Amino acid sequence: MAPRFQAPRGTHDILPDEIGAWRRIESATREVFERYGFREIRTPIFESTELFTRSVGTSTDIVRKEMYTLSAGGESMTLRPEATAPVVRAFVEHALYRTIAEGYPERFYYLGPMFRYERPQKGRQRQFHQLGVEVLGAPEPLADAETIEMVWSLLTSLGIEDRELRLNSIGDDDTRGRYRAALTQWLAPNLPLLCEDCRRRAEDNPLRVFDCKVEADRRLLAKAPSVLDHLSDAAAEHFAAVRSALDGYGVPYVVDPRLVRGLDYYRRTVFEVVSTGLGAQNAILGGGRYDGLVEELGGPAVPGFGFAAGMERLASLASRAGSGAPATDLLLVALGPAGFGAGIGLARRLRARGLSVATSLALRPLSAQLKRAERLRARFALFVGEGELARGRFGLKDLATGEQIDVDEDGIADAVRKA
């Protein structure tokens, strides 16, 4: 029978069998990021629409056609399409910049849902989830390199080996003025050969033509002038220092002079990590430096650097790397009415000792209970019946190896943890 209601188009339910990969990502994120001195921040899922038009840029696809915007009480609010602007808004609103000292920037990380209206496809949803970081108050190239190295460490901890780091610099304002002129001159005779979106981008913000996903356009744009040939001395020095630090960390990368980011606030270093295991939507994460954004949003001249990673894509790759659903420690198998009755209290005591214990709410046949253990991916089955209660010892079966031992109640938790 077809369901009467379904999840809205472009959204998806994260079912219990999928949660293992998500929880592993969340746990690894907190462990790795906090090891590098990052602190978690949580912002509202909707903000003033102007926050995004000022920060992301009116020429971007996000602002032009992807934002979920609503009006109420004379206010225009937008479900957040990205998290950098909200984090910077909180940074300015609460004057967190007062704690910044030279060499000691503020480091934030976040996890949560974002919203963009676009055509749903594999790896791209209207409600999606991101994790990311923002480093505020660090102009040094080492901030760029260390954050990228941290990303590399996170992916390693998740077992995601199929990855490539792409790196570029889009320069500072001085660079962009010179490069925009050179690129505009090159684009002029080629515009009729490009798609409609590229022709619009060429007028609004020429650098964004490199965001095009049309393969024929990408082949043509590969012949365009390189931004790396137009870097100012300061931007070139910064990029060289980032590359030198990454070399020192042993993080491999490919310089991609066509790499830009789709948001207007980026300056200097930009990067992304891609995987061949994701098909057309192959980007795992991306980010870069956004000096000037804090000032644009009403704060002092504080430099910034950050990135965001799609959690759906990470979950897909982490699942392939062996991260399954979280297993239950043991299923309590009741052998007859006496075992069922006694099992209720036994399960409660074992849970109090930190074990995850599954039980049946009604006496079921042995075969049905063991099938349930398989469904829950339980590591152990604990057999409780009249005979076991009389002896004060229970059969504890390792469902992974088939080995069974007899243990008293005090030894159950120890045996499970040892395994």
Short mmCIF file of C-alpha atoms in Angstrom, two decimals:
data_model
loop_
_atom_site.label_atom_id
_atom_site.label_comp_id
_atom_site.label_asym_id
_atom_site.label_seq_id
_atom_site.Cartn_x
_atom_site.Cartn_y
_atom_site.Cartn_z
CA MET A 1 0.00 0.00 0.00
CA ALA A 2 1.36 3.40 -0.97
CA PRO A 3 2.00 5.67 2.03
CA ARG A 4 -0.41 8.55 2.48
CA PHE A 5 2.38 10.96 3.42
CA GLN A 6 5.99 11.10 2.28
CA ALA A 7 9.00 13.21 3.20
CA PRO A 8 9.01 16.49 1.22
CA ARG A 9 10.85 16.37 -2.09
CA GLY A 10 14.53 17.05 -1.55
CA THR A 11 14.55 15.81 2.04
CA HIS A 12 15.20 12.37 3.46
CA ASP A 13 14.74 10.38 6.65
CA ILE A 14 17.90 9.13 8.35
CA LEU A 15 16.83 5.67 9.44
CA PRO A 16 18.20 3.70 12.41
CA ASP A 17 20.32 1.42 10.20
CA GLU A 18 22.03 4.54 8.78
CA ILE A 19 22.61 6.31 12.07
CA GLY A 20 25.86 4.47 12.82
CA ALA A 21 27.79 6.35 10.12
CA TRP A 22 26.30 9.67 11.22
CA ARG A 23 27.13 9.14 14.88
CA ARG A 24 30.64 8.09 13.99
CA ILE A 25 31.10 11.29 11.95
CA GLU A 26 29.73 13.47 14.75
CA SER A 27 31.91 11.76 17.36
CA ALA A 28 35.06 11.97 15.21
CA THR A 29 34.32 15.63 14.38
CA ARG A 30 34.12 16.63 18.02
CA GLU A 31 37.16 14.56 19.01
CA VAL A 32 39.41 15.79 16.17
CA PHE A 33 38.33 19.43 16.13
CA GLU A 34 38.54 19.86 19.90
CA ARG A 35 42.00 18.33 19.80
CA TYR A 36 42.97 21.34 17.63
CA GLY A 37 41.43 23.85 20.03
CA PHE A 38 38.05 24.41 18.32
CA ARG A 39 34.91 25.07 20.36
CA GLU A 40 31.36 24.20 19.29
CA ILE A 41 28.90 26.97 18.41
CA ARG A 42 25.18 26.62 17.59
CA THR A 43 23.26 29.33 15.74
CA PRO A 44 19.55 29.58 14.77
CA ILE A 45 18.43 27.81 11.61
CA PHE A 46 16.87 31.03 10.30
CA GLU A 47 18.38 34.49 10.11
CA SER A 48 17.63 37.89 8.63
CA THR A 49 17.56 37.61 4.83
CA GLU A 50 19.89 40.61 4.58
CA LEU A 51 22.60 38.68 6.43
CA PHE A 52 22.91 36.30 3.48
CA THR A 53 22.47 38.86 0.70
CA ARG A 54 25.27 40.97 2.19
CA SER A 55 27.67 38.09 2.89
CA VAL A 56 27.04 35.44 0.24
CA GLY A 57 26.51 37.95 -2.57
CA THR A 58 23.50 38.93 -4.66
CA SER A 59 25.07 37.48 -7.82
CA THR A 60 25.35 33.95 -6.40
CA ASP A 61 22.94 31.18 -7.31
CA ILE A 62 22.20 30.76 -3.59
CA VAL A 63 20.77 34.27 -3.22
CA ARG A 64 19.24 34.47 -6.69
CA LYS A 65 17.23 31.23 -6.67
CA GLU A 66 18.05 28.82 -3.82
CA MET A 67 17.09 30.52 -0.54
CA TYR A 68 14.01 29.55 1.47
CA THR A 69 12.73 32.97 2.51
CA LEU A 70 9.60 33.76 4.52
CA SER A 71 7.96 36.95 5.74
CA ALA A 72 6.27 37.38 9.09
CA GLY A 73 5.49 40.49 11.11
CA GLY A 74 7.10 42.68 8.47
CA GLU A 75 10.42 40.85 8.73
CA SER A 76 12.12 38.82 6.00
CA MET A 77 13.77 35.68 7.34
CA THR A 78 15.69 32.95 5.51
CA LEU A 79 16.45 29.37 6.47
CA ARG A 80 20.22 29.27 6.58
CA PRO A 81 21.75 28.06 3.27
CA GLU A 82 25.23 28.03 4.85
CA ALA A 83 26.70 28.62 8.30
CA THR A 84 29.65 30.98 7.91
CA ALA A 85 27.52 34.14 7.86
CA PRO A 86 25.51 33.11 10.99
CA VAL A 87 28.70 32.23 12.89
CA VAL A 88 30.28 35.57 11.94
CA ARG A 89 27.05 37.36 12.92
CA ALA A 90 27.21 35.72 16.38
CA PHE A 91 30.91 36.57 16.63
CA VAL A 92 30.14 40.25 16.00
CA GLU A 93 26.91 40.44 18.01
CA HIS A 94 28.49 39.01 21.16
CA ALA A 95 31.80 40.90 20.67
CA LEU A 96 33.77 37.65 20.78
CA TYR A 97 36.55 39.45 18.92
CA ARG A 98 37.58 41.00 22.27
CA THR A 99 39.25 37.72 23.29
CA ILE A 100 41.48 37.55 20.21
CA ALA A 101 45.21 37.97 20.80
CA GLU A 102 48.05 37.78 18.29
CA GLY A 103 48.56 34.16 17.33
CA TYR A 104 45.46 33.07 19.28
CA PRO A 105 42.37 33.37 17.06
CA GLU A 106 38.86 32.24 17.94
CA ARG A 107 38.19 28.74 16.58
CA PHE A 108 34.59 27.54 16.20
CA TYR A 109 33.01 24.40 14.78
CA TYR A 110 29.39 23.53 14.05
CA LEU A 111 27.14 20.69 12.89
CA GLY A 112 23.58 21.02 11.66
CA PRO A 113 20.98 21.28 8.87
CA MET A 114 21.11 23.78 5.99
CA PHE A 115 18.48 24.56 3.35
CA ARG A 116 18.70 25.35 -0.36
CA TYR A 117 16.02 25.12 -3.01
CA GLU A 118 17.52 23.25 -5.95
CA ARG A 119 16.81 20.25 -8.11
CA PRO A 120 17.21 17.19 -5.88
CA GLN A 121 19.67 14.54 -7.01
CA LYS A 122 22.03 12.05 -5.45
CA GLY A 123 24.32 13.93 -3.12
CA ARG A 124 22.27 17.14 -3.30
CA GLN A 125 19.17 17.75 -1.18
CA ARG A 126 17.02 20.72 -0.23
CA GLN A 127 17.57 20.01 3.44
CA PHE A 128 21.10 18.79 3.97
CA HIS A 129 23.57 18.71 6.84
CA GLN A 130 26.99 20.24 7.19
CA LEU A 131 29.85 20.27 9.63
CA GLY A 132 32.41 23.00 9.43
CA VAL A 133 34.79 25.37 11.17
CA GLU A 134 35.56 29.08 11.26
CA VAL A 135 38.93 30.50 12.34
CA LEU A 136 38.52 34.21 13.15
CA GLY A 137 41.45 36.50 13.83
CA ALA A 138 44.31 34.70 12.09
CA PRO A 139 45.87 36.36 9.00
CA GLU A 140 48.78 33.90 9.03
CA PRO A 141 49.10 31.35 6.19
CA LEU A 142 49.69 28.72 8.87
CA ALA A 143 46.02 29.07 9.91
CA ASP A 144 45.01 27.98 6.40
CA ALA A 145 47.43 25.05 6.32
CA GLU A 146 46.76 23.82 9.85
CA THR A 147 42.98 23.84 9.28
CA ILE A 148 43.40 21.89 6.04
CA GLU A 149 45.70 19.43 7.82
CA MET A 150 42.98 18.99 10.46
CA VAL A 151 40.48 18.19 7.69
CA TRP A 152 42.87 15.57 6.36
CA SER A 153 43.16 14.06 9.85
CA LEU A 154 39.35 13.88 10.19
CA LEU A 155 38.97 12.05 6.87
CA THR A 156 41.71 9.63 7.89
CA SER A 157 39.95 8.92 11.19
CA LEU A 158 36.77 8.11 9.24
CA GLY A 159 38.62 5.66 6.99
CA ILE A 160 37.96 7.78 3.86
CA GLU A 161 41.03 7.16 1.72
CA ASP A 162 39.59 7.89 -1.73
CA ARG A 163 40.19 11.64 -1.69
CA GLU A 164 42.08 14.42 -3.42
CA LEU A 165 42.83 17.90 -2.10
CA ARG A 166 42.58 20.67 -4.69
CA LEU A 167 44.13 24.02 -3.82
CA ASN A 168 44.15 27.49 -5.36
CA SER A 169 44.49 31.16 -4.55
CA ILE A 170 42.04 33.68 -5.97
CA GLY A 171 44.16 36.52 -4.60
CA ASP A 172 43.35 39.72 -2.80
CA ASP A 173 41.45 42.77 -4.02
CA ASP A 174 44.48 43.97 -5.98
CA THR A 175 44.71 40.58 -7.71
CA ARG A 176 41.02 40.39 -8.49
CA GLY A 177 41.01 43.81 -10.17
CA ARG A 178 43.78 42.82 -12.57
CA TYR A 179 42.50 39.31 -13.15
CA ARG A 180 38.91 40.42 -13.69
CA ALA A 181 40.11 42.69 -16.51
CA ALA A 182 42.14 39.91 -18.15
CA LEU A 183 39.35 37.34 -17.79
CA THR A 184 36.68 39.73 -19.09
CA GLN A 185 38.80 40.43 -22.15
CA TRP A 186 39.21 36.70 -22.81
CA LEU A 187 35.51 35.98 -22.22
CA ALA A 188 34.21 38.63 -24.62
CA PRO A 189 34.66 36.64 -27.87
CA ASN A 190 33.83 33.33 -26.16
CA LEU A 191 30.57 34.28 -24.43
CA PRO A 192 28.35 33.10 -27.33
CA LEU A 193 29.84 29.60 -26.86
CA LEU A 194 28.98 29.45 -23.15
CA CYS A 195 25.72 28.58 -21.42
CA GLU A 196 23.18 31.18 -20.33
CA ASP A 197 24.27 30.95 -16.68
CA CYS A 198 27.88 31.61 -17.65
CA ARG A 199 26.88 34.66 -19.69
CA ARG A 200 25.03 36.06 -16.66
CA ARG A 201 27.92 35.23 -14.34
CA ALA A 202 30.37 36.93 -16.71
CA GLU A 203 28.43 40.16 -16.29
CA ASP A 204 27.85 39.93 -12.51
CA ASN A 205 31.10 38.32 -11.31
CA PRO A 206 33.38 36.89 -14.03
CA LEU A 207 35.31 34.59 -11.66
CA ARG A 208 32.15 32.60 -11.06
CA VAL A 209 32.11 31.26 -14.62
CA PHE A 210 34.47 28.60 -13.26
CA ASP A 211 31.57 27.28 -11.15
CA CYS A 212 29.94 26.02 -14.36
CA LYS A 213 29.16 22.29 -14.41
CA VAL A 214 28.50 22.06 -18.17
CA GLU A 215 31.28 19.84 -19.51
CA ALA A 216 31.65 21.64 -22.86
CA ASP A 217 31.93 24.97 -21.04
CA ARG A 218 34.50 23.56 -18.63
CA ARG A 219 36.69 22.39 -21.52
CA LEU A 220 36.55 25.86 -23.05
CA LEU A 221 37.20 27.61 -19.74
CA ALA A 222 40.32 25.49 -19.25
CA LYS A 223 41.91 27.78 -21.86
CA ALA A 224 41.11 30.96 -19.92
CA PRO A 225 43.86 33.00 -18.24
CA SER A 226 45.01 31.65 -14.88
CA VAL A 227 44.47 33.70 -11.74
CA LEU A 228 47.84 32.44 -10.49
CA ASP A 229 49.53 34.50 -13.23
CA HIS A 230 47.93 37.66 -11.84
CA LEU A 231 48.52 37.32 -8.08
CA SER A 232 49.79 40.37 -6.25
CA ASP A 233 53.13 39.99 -4.48
CA ALA A 234 51.37 39.70 -1.11
CA ALA A 235 48.89 37.09 -2.35
CA ALA A 236 51.63 35.07 -4.06
CA GLU A 237 53.71 35.12 -0.87
CA HIS A 238 50.73 33.96 1.20
CA PHE A 239 49.94 31.10 -1.19
CA ALA A 240 53.56 29.96 -1.27
CA ALA A 241 53.61 29.87 2.54
CA VAL A 242 50.40 27.80 2.65
CA ARG A 243 51.86 25.30 0.19
CA SER A 244 55.14 25.12 2.12
CA ALA A 245 53.30 24.39 5.37
CA LEU A 246 51.17 21.68 3.74
CA ASP A 247 54.35 20.11 2.37
CA GLY A 248 55.74 20.15 5.89
CA TYR A 249 52.60 18.45 7.23
CA GLY A 250 52.89 15.79 4.51
CA VAL A 251 49.43 16.61 3.11
CA PRO A 252 49.31 15.92 -0.65
CA TYR A 253 47.49 18.41 -2.88
CA VAL A 254 46.95 19.40 -6.50
CA VAL A 255 47.06 23.07 -7.51
CA ASP A 256 43.91 23.78 -9.56
CA PRO A 257 43.99 27.31 -11.03
CA ARG A 258 40.32 26.95 -12.14
CA LEU A 259 39.08 26.31 -8.61
CA VAL A 260 36.88 29.07 -7.21
CA ARG A 261 34.26 28.99 -4.49
CA GLY A 262 30.63 29.87 -5.21
CA LEU A 263 30.35 32.59 -2.54
CA ASP A 264 31.47 36.17 -3.00
CA TYR A 265 33.25 36.56 0.34
CA TYR A 266 36.27 34.34 -0.46
CA ARG A 267 39.79 35.79 -0.83
CA ARG A 268 43.26 34.24 -1.24
CA THR A 269 43.32 30.53 -0.34
CA VAL A 270 40.46 28.34 -1.57
CA PHE A 271 40.34 24.55 -1.47
CA GLU A 272 38.12 21.52 -1.83
CA VAL A 273 38.41 17.78 -1.26
CA VAL A 274 36.83 15.47 -3.83
CA SER A 275 36.21 11.74 -4.02
CA THR A 276 35.79 9.57 -7.10
CA GLY A 277 33.37 7.39 -5.12
CA LEU A 278 30.53 9.92 -5.23
CA GLY A 279 29.77 10.21 -8.95
CA ALA A 280 28.98 13.61 -10.46
CA GLN A 281 28.55 15.29 -7.07
CA ASN A 282 32.11 14.44 -6.04
CA ALA A 283 32.96 17.30 -3.66
CA ILE A 284 33.21 16.20 -0.02
CA LEU A 285 34.03 19.60 1.43
CA GLY A 286 35.37 23.00 0.53
CA GLY A 287 36.28 26.37 1.92
CA GLY A 288 38.88 29.07 2.09
CA ARG A 289 39.86 32.47 3.42
CA TYR A 290 37.29 35.26 3.76
CA ASP A 291 39.16 38.33 5.04
CA GLY A 292 36.74 41.26 5.03
CA LEU A 293 33.51 39.43 5.86
CA VAL A 294 33.52 40.33 9.57
CA GLU A 295 33.90 44.00 8.67
CA GLU A 296 31.15 43.69 6.05
CA LEU A 297 28.78 42.42 8.77
CA GLY A 298 29.47 45.30 11.13
CA GLY A 299 32.48 44.06 13.08
CA PRO A 300 36.13 45.08 13.17
CA ALA A 301 38.65 44.15 10.48
CA VAL A 302 39.12 40.53 11.55
CA PRO A 303 40.39 37.95 9.01
CA GLY A 304 38.67 34.59 8.65
CA PHE A 305 39.23 31.10 7.28
CA GLY A 306 36.89 28.10 7.25
CA PHE A 307 35.31 25.21 5.44
CA ALA A 308 32.09 23.17 5.34
CA ALA A 309 31.61 19.46 4.65
CA GLY A 310 28.43 17.74 3.48
CA MET A 311 27.52 15.16 6.11
CA GLU A 312 25.37 13.11 3.72
CA ARG A 313 28.38 12.61 1.47
CA LEU A 314 30.66 11.85 4.40
CA ALA A 315 28.13 9.33 5.71
CA SER A 316 28.00 7.59 2.35
CA LEU A 317 31.79 7.29 2.21
CA ALA A 318 32.11 6.35 5.90
CA SER A 319 29.57 3.54 5.43
CA ARG A 320 31.68 2.09 2.62
CA ALA A 321 34.69 2.33 4.94
CA GLY A 322 33.02 0.01 7.42
CA SER A 323 30.93 2.21 9.68
CA GLY A 324 27.68 0.31 10.19
CA ALA A 325 24.74 0.81 12.50
CA PRO A 326 25.60 0.96 16.21
CA ALA A 327 25.51 -2.57 17.62
CA THR A 328 23.63 -3.47 20.82
CA ASP A 329 25.91 -4.98 23.46
CA LEU A 330 23.60 -7.88 24.19
CA LEU A 331 20.11 -9.23 23.72
CA LEU A 332 18.59 -10.84 26.78
CA VAL A 333 17.07 -14.15 25.63
CA ALA A 334 14.30 -15.31 27.96
CA LEU A 335 13.95 -19.12 28.28
CA GLY A 336 10.41 -19.56 29.58
CA PRO A 337 8.23 -17.46 31.92
CA ALA A 338 10.73 -17.51 34.81
CA GLY A 339 13.49 -16.17 32.59
CA PHE A 340 11.18 -13.52 31.14
CA GLY A 341 10.16 -12.24 34.54
CA ALA A 342 13.66 -12.20 36.00
CA GLY A 343 15.09 -10.69 32.82
CA ILE A 344 13.29 -7.39 33.37
CA GLY A 345 15.23 -6.61 36.55
CA LEU A 346 18.47 -8.10 35.19
CA ALA A 347 18.31 -5.89 32.11
CA ARG A 348 17.80 -2.80 34.28
CA ARG A 349 20.84 -3.63 36.43
CA LEU A 350 23.06 -4.27 33.40
CA ARG A 351 22.01 -0.98 31.81
CA ALA A 352 22.94 0.77 35.04
CA ARG A 353 26.43 -0.68 34.56
CA GLY A 354 26.71 0.98 31.13
CA LEU A 355 25.67 -1.83 28.77
CA SER A 356 23.13 -1.45 25.96
CA VAL A 357 20.63 -4.26 26.52
CA ALA A 358 17.69 -5.21 24.30
CA THR A 359 14.78 -7.25 25.65
CA SER A 360 11.46 -8.53 24.37
CA LEU A 361 8.27 -7.00 25.76
CA ALA A 362 6.51 -10.36 25.51
CA LEU A 363 7.72 -13.95 25.82
CA ARG A 364 8.76 -15.04 22.32
CA PRO A 365 10.06 -18.31 20.83
CA LEU A 366 13.82 -18.82 21.02
CA SER A 367 14.23 -18.62 17.23
CA ALA A 368 12.38 -15.32 17.08
CA GLN A 369 14.55 -13.83 19.82
CA LEU A 370 17.77 -14.88 18.09
CA LYS A 371 16.53 -13.45 14.81
CA ARG A 372 15.93 -10.19 16.66
CA ALA A 373 19.51 -10.29 17.92
CA GLU A 374 20.72 -10.47 14.32
CA ARG A 375 18.46 -7.59 13.31
CA LEU A 376 19.86 -5.42 16.11
CA ARG A 377 23.44 -6.47 15.33
CA ALA A 378 23.80 -7.51 18.97
CA ARG A 379 27.27 -8.72 19.88
CA PHE A 380 26.10 -11.12 22.61
CA ALA A 381 23.05 -13.15 23.59
CA LEU A 382 22.48 -13.68 27.31
CA PHE A 383 20.33 -16.75 28.09
CA VAL A 384 18.14 -16.48 31.18
CA GLY A 385 15.92 -19.38 32.24
CA GLU A 386 14.81 -21.25 35.33
CA GLY A 387 17.97 -23.38 35.42
CA GLU A 388 20.28 -20.38 35.01
CA LEU A 389 18.51 -18.54 37.81
CA ALA A 390 18.83 -21.54 40.13
CA ARG A 391 22.58 -21.81 39.45
CA GLY A 392 23.20 -18.08 39.52
CA ARG A 393 25.12 -18.38 36.24
CA PHE A 394 24.05 -17.46 32.73
CA GLY A 395 25.06 -18.47 29.23
CA LEU A 396 26.74 -15.57 27.42
CA LYS A 397 27.17 -16.30 23.72
CA ASP A 398 29.44 -14.24 21.47
CA LEU A 399 27.35 -14.01 18.29
CA ALA A 400 30.38 -12.99 16.25
CA THR A 401 32.49 -16.06 17.12
CA GLY A 402 29.88 -18.55 18.35
CA GLU A 403 31.80 -19.05 21.61
CA GLN A 404 29.67 -19.39 24.76
CA ILE A 405 30.75 -19.08 28.40
CA ASP A 406 29.02 -19.30 31.76
CA VAL A 407 29.21 -16.16 33.90
CA ASP A 408 27.57 -14.89 37.05
CA GLU A 409 25.78 -11.55 37.04
CA ASP A 410 28.82 -9.64 38.22
CA GLY A 411 30.92 -11.03 35.38
CA ILE A 412 28.57 -10.17 32.49
CA ALA A 413 29.63 -6.55 32.05
CA ASP A 414 33.33 -7.40 32.37
CA ALA A 415 33.08 -10.16 29.76
CA VAL A 416 31.27 -7.89 27.30
CA ARG A 417 33.73 -5.03 27.72
CA LYS A 418 36.69 -7.37 27.36
CA ALA A 419 35.35 -8.52 24.01
#
